[in-house]
XYZ file of C-alpha atoms in Angstrom:
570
model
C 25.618 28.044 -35.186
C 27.529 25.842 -32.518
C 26.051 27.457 -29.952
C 22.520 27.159 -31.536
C 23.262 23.545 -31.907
C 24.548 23.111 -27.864
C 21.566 24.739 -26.510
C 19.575 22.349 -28.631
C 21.212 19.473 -27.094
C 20.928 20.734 -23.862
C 17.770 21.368 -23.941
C 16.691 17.877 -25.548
C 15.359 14.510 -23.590
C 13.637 11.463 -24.637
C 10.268 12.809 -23.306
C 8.291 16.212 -22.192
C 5.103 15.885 -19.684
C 3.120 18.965 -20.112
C 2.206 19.485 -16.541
C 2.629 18.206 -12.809
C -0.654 17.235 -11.727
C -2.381 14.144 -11.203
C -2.178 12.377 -14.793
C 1.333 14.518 -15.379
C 2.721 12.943 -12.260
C 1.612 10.016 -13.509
C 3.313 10.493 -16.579
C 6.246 11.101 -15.239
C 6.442 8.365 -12.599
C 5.988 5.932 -15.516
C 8.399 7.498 -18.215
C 11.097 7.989 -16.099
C 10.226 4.062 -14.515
C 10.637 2.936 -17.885
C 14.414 4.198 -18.360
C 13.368 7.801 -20.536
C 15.208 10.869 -19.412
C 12.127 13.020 -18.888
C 11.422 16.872 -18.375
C 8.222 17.691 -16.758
C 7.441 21.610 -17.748
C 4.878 23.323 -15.280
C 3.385 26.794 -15.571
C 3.213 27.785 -11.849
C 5.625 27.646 -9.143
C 7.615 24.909 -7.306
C 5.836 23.569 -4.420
C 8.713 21.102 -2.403
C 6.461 18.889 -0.187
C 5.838 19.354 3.232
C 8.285 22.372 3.281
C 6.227 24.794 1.519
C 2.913 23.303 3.281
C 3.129 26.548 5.541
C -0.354 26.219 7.441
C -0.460 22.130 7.436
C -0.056 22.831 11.001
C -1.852 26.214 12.049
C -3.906 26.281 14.842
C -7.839 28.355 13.702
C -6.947 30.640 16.235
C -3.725 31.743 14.001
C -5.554 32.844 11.351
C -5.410 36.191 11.088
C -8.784 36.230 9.354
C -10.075 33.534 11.235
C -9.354 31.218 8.701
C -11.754 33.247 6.070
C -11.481 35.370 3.196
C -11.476 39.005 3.330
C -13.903 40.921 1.055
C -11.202 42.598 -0.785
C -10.101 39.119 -1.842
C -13.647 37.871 -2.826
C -13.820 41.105 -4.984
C -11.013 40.985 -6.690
C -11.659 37.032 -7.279
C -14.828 36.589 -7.760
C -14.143 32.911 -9.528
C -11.726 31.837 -7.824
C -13.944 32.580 -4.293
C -16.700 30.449 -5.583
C -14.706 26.851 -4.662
C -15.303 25.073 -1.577
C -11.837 24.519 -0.621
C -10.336 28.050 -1.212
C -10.273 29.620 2.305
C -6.974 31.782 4.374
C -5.295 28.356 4.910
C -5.061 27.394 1.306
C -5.306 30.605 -0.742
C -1.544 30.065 -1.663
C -2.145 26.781 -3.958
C -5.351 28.766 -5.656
C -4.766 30.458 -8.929
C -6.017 33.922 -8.656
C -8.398 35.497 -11.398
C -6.147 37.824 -12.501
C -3.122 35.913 -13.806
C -4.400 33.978 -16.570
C -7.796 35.869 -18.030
C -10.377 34.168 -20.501
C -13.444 35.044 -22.155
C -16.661 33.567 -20.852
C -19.120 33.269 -23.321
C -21.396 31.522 -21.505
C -20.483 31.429 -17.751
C -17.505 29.153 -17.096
C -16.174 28.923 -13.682
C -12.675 27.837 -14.718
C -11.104 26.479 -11.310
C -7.151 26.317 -11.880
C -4.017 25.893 -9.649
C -0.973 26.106 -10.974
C 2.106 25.086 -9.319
C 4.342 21.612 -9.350
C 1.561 19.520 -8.608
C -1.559 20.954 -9.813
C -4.693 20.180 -8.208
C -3.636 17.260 -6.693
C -2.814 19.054 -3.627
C -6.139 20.052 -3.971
C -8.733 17.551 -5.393
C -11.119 15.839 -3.111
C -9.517 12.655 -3.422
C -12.690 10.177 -4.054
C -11.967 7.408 -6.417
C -14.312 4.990 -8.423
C -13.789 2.848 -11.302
C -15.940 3.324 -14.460
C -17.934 -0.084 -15.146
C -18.748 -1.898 -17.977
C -21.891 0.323 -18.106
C -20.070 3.457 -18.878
C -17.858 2.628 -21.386
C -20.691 1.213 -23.247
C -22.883 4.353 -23.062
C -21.949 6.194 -25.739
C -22.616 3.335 -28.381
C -25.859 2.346 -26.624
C -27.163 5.475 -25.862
C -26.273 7.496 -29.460
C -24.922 10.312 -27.704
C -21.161 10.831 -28.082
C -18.723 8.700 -30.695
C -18.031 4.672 -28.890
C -15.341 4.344 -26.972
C -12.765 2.718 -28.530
C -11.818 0.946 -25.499
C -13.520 -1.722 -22.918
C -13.601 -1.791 -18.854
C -11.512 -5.224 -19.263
C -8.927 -3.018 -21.285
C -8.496 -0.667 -18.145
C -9.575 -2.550 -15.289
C -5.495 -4.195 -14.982
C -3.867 -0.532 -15.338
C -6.648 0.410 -12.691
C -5.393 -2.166 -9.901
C -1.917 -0.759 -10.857
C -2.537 2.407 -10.231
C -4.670 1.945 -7.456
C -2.189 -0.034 -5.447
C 0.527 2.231 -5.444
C -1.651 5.506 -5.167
C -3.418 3.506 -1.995
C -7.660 3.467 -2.048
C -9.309 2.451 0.564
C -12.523 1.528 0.394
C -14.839 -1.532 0.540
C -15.438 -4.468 -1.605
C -19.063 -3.841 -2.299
C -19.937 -6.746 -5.327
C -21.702 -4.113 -7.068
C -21.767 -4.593 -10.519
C -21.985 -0.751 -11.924
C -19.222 0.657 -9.631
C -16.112 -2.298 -9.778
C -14.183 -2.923 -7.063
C -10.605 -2.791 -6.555
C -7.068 -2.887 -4.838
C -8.278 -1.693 -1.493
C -6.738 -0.566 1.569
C -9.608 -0.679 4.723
C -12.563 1.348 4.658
C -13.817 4.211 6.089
C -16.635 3.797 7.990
C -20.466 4.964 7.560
C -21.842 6.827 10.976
C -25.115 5.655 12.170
C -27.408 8.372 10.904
C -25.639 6.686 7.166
C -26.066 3.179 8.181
C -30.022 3.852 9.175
C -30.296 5.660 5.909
C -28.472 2.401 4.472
C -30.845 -0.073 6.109
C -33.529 1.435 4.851
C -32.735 1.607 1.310
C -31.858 -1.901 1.224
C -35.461 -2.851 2.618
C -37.318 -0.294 0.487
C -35.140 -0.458 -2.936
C -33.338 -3.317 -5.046
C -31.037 -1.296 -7.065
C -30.099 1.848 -4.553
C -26.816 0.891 -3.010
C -25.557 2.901 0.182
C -21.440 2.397 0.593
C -18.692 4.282 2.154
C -16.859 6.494 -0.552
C -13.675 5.201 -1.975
C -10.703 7.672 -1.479
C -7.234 7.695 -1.849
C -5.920 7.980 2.074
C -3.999 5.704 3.716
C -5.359 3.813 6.086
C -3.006 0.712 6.168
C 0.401 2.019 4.140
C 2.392 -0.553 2.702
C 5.734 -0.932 2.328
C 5.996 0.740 -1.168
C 3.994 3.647 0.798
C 6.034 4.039 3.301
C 9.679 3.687 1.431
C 8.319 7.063 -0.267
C 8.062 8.874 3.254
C 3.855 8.425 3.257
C 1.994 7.563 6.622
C -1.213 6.632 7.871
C -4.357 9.094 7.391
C -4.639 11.322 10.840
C -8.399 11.759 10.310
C -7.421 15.829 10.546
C -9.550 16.921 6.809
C -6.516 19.393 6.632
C -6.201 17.894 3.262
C -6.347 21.075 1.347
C -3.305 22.585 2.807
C -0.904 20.414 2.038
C -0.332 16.919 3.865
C 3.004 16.754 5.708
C 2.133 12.786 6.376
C 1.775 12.309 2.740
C -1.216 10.123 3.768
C -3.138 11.534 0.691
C -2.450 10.631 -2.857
C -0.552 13.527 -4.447
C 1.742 14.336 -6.947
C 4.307 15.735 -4.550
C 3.912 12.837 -2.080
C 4.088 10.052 -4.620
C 4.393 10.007 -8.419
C 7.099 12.813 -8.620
C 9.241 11.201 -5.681
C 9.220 7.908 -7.390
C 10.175 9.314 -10.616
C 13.139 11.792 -8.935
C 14.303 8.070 -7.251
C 15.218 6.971 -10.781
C 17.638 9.838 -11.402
C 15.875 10.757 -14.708
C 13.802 13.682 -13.418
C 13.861 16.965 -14.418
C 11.243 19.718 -13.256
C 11.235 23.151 -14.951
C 8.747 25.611 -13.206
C 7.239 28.894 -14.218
C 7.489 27.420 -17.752
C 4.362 28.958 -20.177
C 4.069 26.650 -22.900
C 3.108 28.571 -25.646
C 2.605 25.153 -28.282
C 3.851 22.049 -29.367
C 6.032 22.370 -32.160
C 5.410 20.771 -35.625
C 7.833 19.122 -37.658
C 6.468 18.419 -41.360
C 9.619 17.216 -42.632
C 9.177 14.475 -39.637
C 5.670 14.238 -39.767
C 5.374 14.397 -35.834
C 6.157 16.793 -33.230
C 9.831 17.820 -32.271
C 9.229 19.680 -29.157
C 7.986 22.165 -26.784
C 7.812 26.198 -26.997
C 7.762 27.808 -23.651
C 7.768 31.063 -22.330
C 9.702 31.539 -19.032
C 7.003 33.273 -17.004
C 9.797 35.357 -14.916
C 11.720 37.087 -17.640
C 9.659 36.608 -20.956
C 11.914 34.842 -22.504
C 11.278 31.983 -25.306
C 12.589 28.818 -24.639
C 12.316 25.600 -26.892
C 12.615 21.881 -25.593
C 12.598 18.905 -27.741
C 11.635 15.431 -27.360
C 10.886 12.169 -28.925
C 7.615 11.927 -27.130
C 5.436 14.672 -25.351
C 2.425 13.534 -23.027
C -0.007 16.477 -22.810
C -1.283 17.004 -19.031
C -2.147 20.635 -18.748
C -5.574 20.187 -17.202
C -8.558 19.506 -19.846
C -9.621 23.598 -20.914
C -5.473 24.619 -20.876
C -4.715 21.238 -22.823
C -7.274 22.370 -25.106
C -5.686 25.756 -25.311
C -2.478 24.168 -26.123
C -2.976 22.132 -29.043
C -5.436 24.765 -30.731
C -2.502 27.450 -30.592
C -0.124 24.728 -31.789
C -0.556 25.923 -35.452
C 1.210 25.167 -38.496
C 0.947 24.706 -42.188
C -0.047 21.397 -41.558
C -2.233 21.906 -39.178
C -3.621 25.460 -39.488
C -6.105 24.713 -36.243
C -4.320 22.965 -34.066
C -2.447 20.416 -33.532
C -4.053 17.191 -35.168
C -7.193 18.598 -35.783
C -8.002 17.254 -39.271
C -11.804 16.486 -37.757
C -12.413 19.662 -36.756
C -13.531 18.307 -33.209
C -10.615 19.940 -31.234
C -12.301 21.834 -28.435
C -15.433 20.324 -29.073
C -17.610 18.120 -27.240
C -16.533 19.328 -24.108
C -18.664 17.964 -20.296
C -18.511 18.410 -17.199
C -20.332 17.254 -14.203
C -23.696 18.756 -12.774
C -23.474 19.396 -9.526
C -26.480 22.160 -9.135
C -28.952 19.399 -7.017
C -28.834 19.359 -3.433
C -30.515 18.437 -0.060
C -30.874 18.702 3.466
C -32.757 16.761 6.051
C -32.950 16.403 9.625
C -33.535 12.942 11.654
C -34.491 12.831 15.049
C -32.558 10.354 17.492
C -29.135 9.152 17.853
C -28.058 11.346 20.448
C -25.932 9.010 22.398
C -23.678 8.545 18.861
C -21.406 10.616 17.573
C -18.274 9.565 15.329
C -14.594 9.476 14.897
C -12.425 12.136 13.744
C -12.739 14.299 10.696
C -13.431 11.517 7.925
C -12.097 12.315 4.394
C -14.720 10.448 2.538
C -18.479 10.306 2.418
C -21.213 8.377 2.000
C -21.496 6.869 -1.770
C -24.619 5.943 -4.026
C -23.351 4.826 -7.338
C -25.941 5.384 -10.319
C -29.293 3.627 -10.653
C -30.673 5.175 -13.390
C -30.495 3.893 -17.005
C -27.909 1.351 -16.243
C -28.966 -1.805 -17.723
C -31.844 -0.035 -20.360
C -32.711 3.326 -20.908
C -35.626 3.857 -18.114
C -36.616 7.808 -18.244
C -36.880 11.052 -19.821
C -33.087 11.527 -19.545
C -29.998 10.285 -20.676
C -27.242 8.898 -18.542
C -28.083 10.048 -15.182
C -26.081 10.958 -11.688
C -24.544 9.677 -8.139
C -25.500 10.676 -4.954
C -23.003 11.882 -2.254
C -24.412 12.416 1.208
C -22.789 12.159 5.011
C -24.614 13.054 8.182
C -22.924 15.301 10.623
C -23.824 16.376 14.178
C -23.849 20.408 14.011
C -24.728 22.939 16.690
C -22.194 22.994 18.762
C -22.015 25.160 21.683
C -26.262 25.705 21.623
C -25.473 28.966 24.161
C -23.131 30.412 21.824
C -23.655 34.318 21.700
C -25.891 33.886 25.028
C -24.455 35.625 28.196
C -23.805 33.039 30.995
C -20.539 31.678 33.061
C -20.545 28.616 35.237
C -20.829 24.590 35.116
C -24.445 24.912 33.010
C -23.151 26.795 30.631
C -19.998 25.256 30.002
C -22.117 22.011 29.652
C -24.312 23.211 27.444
C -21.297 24.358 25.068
C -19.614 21.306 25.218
C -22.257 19.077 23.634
C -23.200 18.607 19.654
C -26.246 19.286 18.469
C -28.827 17.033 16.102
C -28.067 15.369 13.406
C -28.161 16.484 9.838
C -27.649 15.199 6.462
C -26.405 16.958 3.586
C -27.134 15.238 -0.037
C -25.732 16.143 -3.461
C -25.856 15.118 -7.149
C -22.751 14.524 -9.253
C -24.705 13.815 -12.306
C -23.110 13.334 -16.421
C -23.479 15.667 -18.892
C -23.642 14.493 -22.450
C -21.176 15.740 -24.544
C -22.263 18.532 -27.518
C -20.944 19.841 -30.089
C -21.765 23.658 -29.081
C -20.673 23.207 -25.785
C -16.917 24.439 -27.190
C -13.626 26.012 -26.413
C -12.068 28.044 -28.732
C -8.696 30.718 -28.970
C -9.624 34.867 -29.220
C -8.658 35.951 -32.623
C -7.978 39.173 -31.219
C -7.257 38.972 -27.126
C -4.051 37.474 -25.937
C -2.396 37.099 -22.234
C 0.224 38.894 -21.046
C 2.643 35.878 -22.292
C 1.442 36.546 -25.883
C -0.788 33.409 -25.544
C -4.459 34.047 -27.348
C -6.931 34.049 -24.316
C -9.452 30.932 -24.223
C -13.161 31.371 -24.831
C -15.735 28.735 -23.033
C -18.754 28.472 -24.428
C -20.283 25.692 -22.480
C -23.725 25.292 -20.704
C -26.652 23.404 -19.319
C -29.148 22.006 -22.005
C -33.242 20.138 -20.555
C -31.513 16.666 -20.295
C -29.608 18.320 -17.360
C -32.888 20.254 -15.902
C -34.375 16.820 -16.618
C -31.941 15.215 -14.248
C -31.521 17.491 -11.404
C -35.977 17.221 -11.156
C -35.412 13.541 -11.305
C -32.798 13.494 -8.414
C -34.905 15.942 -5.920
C -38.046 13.655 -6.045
C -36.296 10.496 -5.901
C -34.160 11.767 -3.139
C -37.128 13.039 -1.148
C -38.765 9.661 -1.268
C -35.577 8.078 -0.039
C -35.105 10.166 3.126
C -39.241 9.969 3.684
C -39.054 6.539 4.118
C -36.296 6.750 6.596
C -38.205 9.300 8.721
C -36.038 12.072 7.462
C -37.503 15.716 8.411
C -37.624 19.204 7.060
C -36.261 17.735 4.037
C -35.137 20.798 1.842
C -34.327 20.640 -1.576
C -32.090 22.926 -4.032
C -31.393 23.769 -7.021
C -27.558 26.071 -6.518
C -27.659 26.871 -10.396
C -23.834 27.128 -10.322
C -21.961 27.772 -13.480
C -20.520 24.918 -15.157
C -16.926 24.315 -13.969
C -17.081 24.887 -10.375
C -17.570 20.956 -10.721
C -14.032 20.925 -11.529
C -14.836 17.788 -13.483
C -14.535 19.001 -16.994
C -13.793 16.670 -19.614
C -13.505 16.800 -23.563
C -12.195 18.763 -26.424
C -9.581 16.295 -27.450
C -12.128 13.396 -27.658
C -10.477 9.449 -27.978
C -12.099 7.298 -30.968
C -11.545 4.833 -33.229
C -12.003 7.392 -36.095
C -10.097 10.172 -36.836
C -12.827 11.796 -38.699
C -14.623 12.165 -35.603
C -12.055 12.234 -32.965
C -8.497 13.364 -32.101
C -6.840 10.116 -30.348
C -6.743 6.782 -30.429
C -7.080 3.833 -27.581
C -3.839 4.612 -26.755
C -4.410 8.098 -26.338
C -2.086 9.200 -29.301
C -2.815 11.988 -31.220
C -4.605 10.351 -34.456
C -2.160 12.654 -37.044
C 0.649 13.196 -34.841
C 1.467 9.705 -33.025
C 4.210 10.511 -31.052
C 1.670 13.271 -28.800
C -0.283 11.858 -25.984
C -3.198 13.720 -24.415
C -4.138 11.474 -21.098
C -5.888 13.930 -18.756
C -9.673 15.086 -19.271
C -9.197 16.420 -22.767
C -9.063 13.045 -23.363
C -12.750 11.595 -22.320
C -15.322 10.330 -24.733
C -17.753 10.778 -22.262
C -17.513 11.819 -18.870
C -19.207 8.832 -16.315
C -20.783 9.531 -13.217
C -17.708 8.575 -11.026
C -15.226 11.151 -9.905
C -12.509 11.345 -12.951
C -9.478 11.072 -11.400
C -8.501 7.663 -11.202
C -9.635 7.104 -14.688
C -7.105 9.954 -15.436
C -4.226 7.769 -13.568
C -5.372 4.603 -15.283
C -5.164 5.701 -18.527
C -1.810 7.486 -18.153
C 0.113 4.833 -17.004
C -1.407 2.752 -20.031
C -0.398 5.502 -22.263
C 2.911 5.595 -21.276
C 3.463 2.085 -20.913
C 2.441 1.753 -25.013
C 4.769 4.428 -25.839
C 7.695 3.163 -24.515
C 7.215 0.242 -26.396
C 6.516 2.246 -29.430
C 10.042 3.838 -28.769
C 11.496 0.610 -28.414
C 10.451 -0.376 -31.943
C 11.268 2.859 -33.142
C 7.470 3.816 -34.213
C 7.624 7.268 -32.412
């Protein structure tokens, strides 16, 4: 019984993050900030920063694939193999198929990577504020329950998250896409500036700008006490970035929270559930499952911020069962694992554009070219609710034009040694509207090899998103017309939902409980001291990339429940 008792206290601290990635580093950073012993549990492995980045520096020619995938892995990953930054450099941050299966109901790409740090070593790093617009959507537009919260309630924990992350971008006045804390921009190449003069002379409400992203290109002082540096301009960003010039968990929310010397990490820990105390009336802890030996471990807390990812968050709180709460945890509404979204991603173009042969451009840019939403913004205006962003960049391809042609000498070393024309490359990232049938929900019969009931995704595409992806190709081929754009191609991928990596939902936030699962402050409606702050979390899901929405609302979170703990309401 004494011994029961000193493992308990051993294993107790004043909070538990669920998970390392962006919003769990967040968490973390803020909890441990804020004075709160804190134990950050994460599924995968450790990943130390810049040590175990072990092809940050490889030359292609090192490769012994040539930098590609061999067909063996493809086959035995068929998922996994579908995302864009999975290649022989960065296979080792990937989450194969194999060690965590589900059931696809409908077909789910579920995109995961678990290790200390998540998919922040991983995400594209492209960072817009929501506007005024999209909070309002759901109460204007009758999809969805209102958002319980405003842009003015978010837009001061943005700036504070966006300063210390580092953005840069440019202030653009725009009304639908806020600016911010900014660090100097990126700039647009010509091909993107001709495309940009021309929408501004042919269009009133189509706004060209150079994508926000969090890079350094001017660290300051709170960067650089953290060991970050100034963007290279390599787009190695995928394996790991020894300068720490990219936002990332392991190059700046963990270090700041191991600097307070209340930082614990405890990898290759399964949780299994949040634990249920009635005789409390909140939750007491954590259940785990040590993923080398199989063992169960319990952790306890006064406060437990869920940041699993949004489908394993999900997972969580619908196998955190009790008499209470015989379907998860909190789920009195019945909408846990419900209303889940994701971004469309399926339209796509490509043009050609004579001239400009005597430009070319700097480096390997991290960012793109931006078009924030112009559909339905102030009024609904078409067929369609909501409606999408436009990424696009122009690149100069064809390099060495004599490649695979026999020749030696001067002319044909020339002829290798110059680009090609240019091209442009355009793609939708459009909003889905959140449904009740587009679900996740636990196997009653199929469980993982940790005893964990397997997740089933039953999510898909509905006409308003057919609807969409027909509005964007015409509206895009006018645009490039009328800047003499050529051979203008356009493309429907049909990719399965999730490859977006954008999903959102399940654990909606509301103002009531019989329709949602947290509050404004991201609480857990029936069990207050349990905050879900990553995509589980989202109403609705925006246009914008999610991520900085993610940090904003996590260091909000946090800072509410330390107060909470202070007045001894958790």
């Amino acid at each position: 019984m004494n011994f029961n008792i000193d493992a308990q206290k051993q294993n107790t601290y004043d909070a538990i993050v669920i998970g390392s990635g962006i919003s769990g580093g967040w968490a973390a950073k803020e909890l441990c900030e804020k004075g709160l012993r804190t134990l950050v549990l994460e599924r995968g492995r450790n990943v130390t920063h810049i040590t175990d980045y072990p092809t940050a520096m490889t030359n292609p020619w090192e490769f012994k694939h040539h930098n590609r995938l061999p067909p063996s892995f493809r086959e035995q990953n068929p998922i996994v193999s579908k995302c864009y930054a999975l290649d022989e450099a960065t296979q080792q941050f990937f989450t194969k198929d194999s060690e965590q299966p589900y059931i696809q109901e409908k077909p789910f790409d579920w995109i995961r990577a678990y290790q200390v740090g998540g998919k922040s070593l991983l995400w594209a790093r492209q960072v817009q504020r929501w506007s005024k617009f999209d909070f309002e959507g759901p109460a204007r537009d009758g999809f969805a329950v209102p958002w319980p919260v405003t842009y003015d309630d978010l837009a001061p924990w943005y700036s504070y998250v966006e300063r210390f992350a580092g953005i840069s971008g440019n202030k653009d006045g725009l009304e639908g896409l806020p600016d911010g804390e900014f660090l100097p921009p990126w700039e647009l190449n010509c091909v993107e500036k001709h495309l940009q003069k021309s929408l501004k002379s042919h269009y009133t409400d189509r706004h060209l700008i150079i994508g926000r992203c969090a890079h350094l290109t001017k660290p300051q002082p709170w960067h650089t006490a953290l060991g970050r540096a100034q963007c290279q301009a390599r787009h190695l960003c995928y394996r790991g970035c020894p300068f720490g010039a990219y936002f990332s968990s392991q190059s700046a929310t963990l270090p700041a929270a191991q600097k307070t010397g209340k930082l614990t990490i405890r990898p290759h820990s399964v949780v299994h559930s949040i634990i249920y105390d009635p005789k409390l009336g909140k939750a007491s802890g954590v259940r785990t499952v040590d993923a080398n030996t199989n063992e169960t471990i319990e952790y306890y807390a006064k406060v437990i911020f869920l940041n699993a990812s949004c489908l394993a968050s999900n997972q969580i709180l619908l196998n955190s069962t009790s008499s209470r709460f015989p379907t998860g945890l909190g789920n009195d509404s019945g909408v846990l694992g419900r209303y889940v979204a994701f971004h469309n991603y399926r339209g796509i173009a490509y043009a050609d554009i004579d001239g400009f042969e005597d430009q070319y451009y700097f480096g390997r840019r991290p960012t793109s070219g931006f078009m924030p939403r112009y559909q339905n913004v102030h009024k609904q205006e078409t067929d369609f609710l909501r409606g999408y962003l436009v990424a696009l960049s122009a690149s100069r391809g064809g390099w060495g034009h004599a490649a695979g042609q026999e020749g030696f000498g001067a002319d044909w070393k020339e002829t290798n040694s110059k680009p090609g024309p240019w091209h442009l490359y355009v793609q939708i990232q459009a909003e889905t509207i959140p449904k009740f049938e587009n679900h996740l929900r636990l196997s009653p019969e199929q469980k993982d090899k940790y005893g964990i009931p397997q997740l089933i995704t039953s999510i898909g595409y509905d006409d308003n998103d057919l609807k969409i992806i027909k509005h964007f190709h015409t509206s895009v081929a006018e645009m490039l017309d009328k800047a003499n754009f050529k051979n203008i191609n356009l493309v429907d991928d049909k990719r399965n939902p999730g490859l977006d990596i954008h999903e959102m939902g399940g654990c909606r936030m509301g103002s009531d409980p019989k329709t949602s699962m947290v509050n404004k402050w991201n609480q857990i409606h029936h069990c207050k001291n349990v905050f879900v702050t990553d995509g589980a979390a989202m109403t609705s899901i925006g246009t914008q990339n999610p991520s900085l929405t993610f940090m904003a609302f996590t260091a909000r979170a946090a800072n509410f429940a330390v107060q909470e703990l202070k007045k001894k309401n958790l």
